[in-house]
mmCIF file of C-alpha atoms in Angstrom:
data_model
loop_
_atom_site.group_PDB
_atom_site.id
_atom_site.type_symbol
_atom_site.label_atom_id
_atom_site.label_comp_id
_atom_site.label_asym_id
_atom_site.label_seq_id
_atom_site.Cartn_x
_atom_site.Cartn_y
_atom_site.Cartn_z
ATOM 1 C CA MET A 23 9.956 6.664 9.733
ATOM 2 C CA SER A 24 12.626 5.546 7.339
ATOM 3 C CA ILE A 25 13.255 1.901 6.486
ATOM 4 C CA MET A 26 15.988 0.553 4.313
ATOM 5 C CA ILE A 27 15.493 -2.517 2.272
ATOM 6 C CA ASP A 28 18.612 -4.204 0.807
ATOM 7 C CA LEU A 29 17.735 -5.874 -2.598
ATOM 8 C CA PRO A 30 19.948 -7.338 -5.176
ATOM 9 C CA PRO A 31 20.510 -4.801 -7.875
ATOM 10 C CA ALA A 32 18.722 -6.745 -10.582
ATOM 11 C CA MET A 33 15.663 -7.115 -8.336
ATOM 12 C CA ALA A 34 15.684 -3.410 -7.409
ATOM 13 C CA GLN A 35 15.825 -2.430 -11.124
ATOM 14 C CA GLU A 36 13.074 -4.793 -12.050
ATOM 15 C CA ALA A 37 10.831 -3.575 -9.132
ATOM 16 C CA GLN A 38 11.423 0.031 -10.024
ATOM 17 C CA GLU A 39 10.555 -0.579 -13.703
ATOM 18 C CA TYR A 40 7.454 -2.381 -12.578
ATOM 19 C CA ALA A 41 6.351 0.460 -10.390
ATOM 20 C CA THR A 42 6.924 2.885 -13.184
ATOM 21 C CA VAL A 43 4.877 0.940 -15.585
ATOM 22 C CA ARG A 44 2.052 0.840 -13.045
ATOM 23 C CA GLY A 45 2.233 4.581 -12.733
ATOM 24 C CA THR A 46 3.345 4.627 -9.118
ATOM 25 C CA THR A 47 6.455 4.634 -6.994
ATOM 26 C CA LEU A 48 8.192 1.667 -5.397
ATOM 27 C CA GLU A 49 7.565 3.245 -2.013
ATOM 28 C CA ARG A 50 3.771 3.570 -2.626
ATOM 29 C CA MET A 51 3.672 0.041 -4.042
ATOM 30 C CA LEU A 52 5.273 -1.467 -0.859
ATOM 31 C CA PHE A 53 3.129 0.721 1.383
ATOM 32 C CA ASP A 54 -0.038 -0.465 -0.264
ATOM 33 C CA CYS A 55 1.057 -4.092 -0.168
ATOM 34 C CA LEU A 56 2.033 -3.850 3.567
ATOM 35 C CA LYS A 57 -1.339 -2.081 4.297
ATOM 36 C CA ALA A 58 -3.400 -4.661 2.557
ATOM 37 C CA GLU A 59 -1.664 -7.545 4.455
ATOM 38 C CA LEU A 60 -2.205 -5.867 7.814
ATOM 39 C CA ASP A 61 -5.823 -5.096 7.012
ATOM 40 C CA ARG A 62 -6.305 -8.780 6.032
ATOM 41 C CA ARG A 63 -4.680 -10.086 9.259
ATOM 42 C CA ARG A 64 -6.756 -7.662 11.384
ATOM 43 C CA LYS A 65 -9.964 -8.778 9.592
ATOM 44 C CA GLU A 66 -8.943 -12.422 10.050
ATOM 45 C CA SER A 67 -8.363 -11.889 13.768
ATOM 46 C CA GLU A 68 -11.719 -10.075 14.209
ATOM 47 C CA THR A 69 -13.516 -12.919 12.347
ATOM 48 C CA ALA A 70 -11.852 -15.574 14.645
ATOM 49 C CA THR A 71 -12.826 -13.480 17.731
ATOM 50 C CA ARG A 72 -16.496 -13.292 16.620
ATOM 51 C CA LEU A 73 -16.615 -17.030 15.918
ATOM 52 C CA MET A 74 -15.189 -17.876 19.381
ATOM 53 C CA ASP A 75 -17.750 -15.511 20.995
ATOM 54 C CA ARG A 76 -20.452 -17.290 19.126
ATOM 55 C CA TRP A 77 -19.105 -20.644 20.134
ATOM 56 C CA ARG A 78 -18.914 -19.647 23.767
ATOM 57 C CA ALA A 79 -22.508 -18.430 23.629
ATOM 58 C CA VAL A 80 -23.675 -21.840 22.250
ATOM 59 C CA VAL A 81 -21.740 -23.627 24.898
ATOM 60 C CA ARG A 82 -23.154 -21.491 27.618
ATOM 61 C CA LYS A 83 -26.682 -21.874 26.347
ATOM 62 C CA GLY A 84 -26.372 -25.646 26.253
ATOM 63 C CA ARG A 85 -25.118 -26.146 29.834
ATOM 64 C CA GLY A 86 -27.219 -27.892 32.379
ATOM 65 C CA ARG A 87 -29.551 -29.838 29.984
ATOM 66 C CA ILE A 88 -28.277 -33.217 30.833
ATOM 67 C CA THR A 89 -29.165 -34.223 34.353
ATOM 68 C CA GLU A 90 -27.456 -37.669 34.349
ATOM 69 C CA PRO A 91 -24.252 -38.877 32.625
ATOM 70 C CA TYR A 92 -24.690 -40.504 29.261
ATOM 71 C CA GLU A 93 -23.990 -44.087 29.000
ATOM 72 C CA PHE A 94 -23.438 -45.578 25.524
ATOM 73 C CA ASN A 95 -25.581 -48.623 24.796
ATOM 74 C CA ARG A 96 -24.740 -50.558 21.555
ATOM 75 C CA ALA A 97 -28.316 -51.985 21.253
ATOM 76 C CA ASP A 98 -29.615 -48.329 21.170
ATOM 77 C CA ALA A 99 -27.285 -47.465 18.280
ATOM 78 C CA TYR A 100 -28.066 -50.271 15.842
ATOM 79 C CA PRO A 101 -31.317 -52.050 14.869
ATOM 80 C CA GLU A 102 -31.913 -55.456 16.227
ATOM 81 C CA GLY A 103 -29.343 -58.051 15.114
ATOM 82 C CA GLU A 104 -27.612 -55.894 12.444
ATOM 83 C CA PHE A 105 -24.283 -55.684 14.010
ATOM 84 C CA ALA A 106 -24.691 -58.030 16.979
#
């Protein structure tokens, strides 16, 4: 597949010189950069999927433990007379 990128002449020249100094081509440099970004995003997505799977497992495991609804009682939360 062929892709054309329109760069200002000064930027194109500087990028070409940079690639030459690094001993590669501008095409290879852009390819490597794009590949690294796509790999990073894929890994990030896989990590998020694994974390969500772990979260779902924790939620599933914790279901059904409470038999009656919780009712907050301020006296249970603080020692006698501290915040009365």
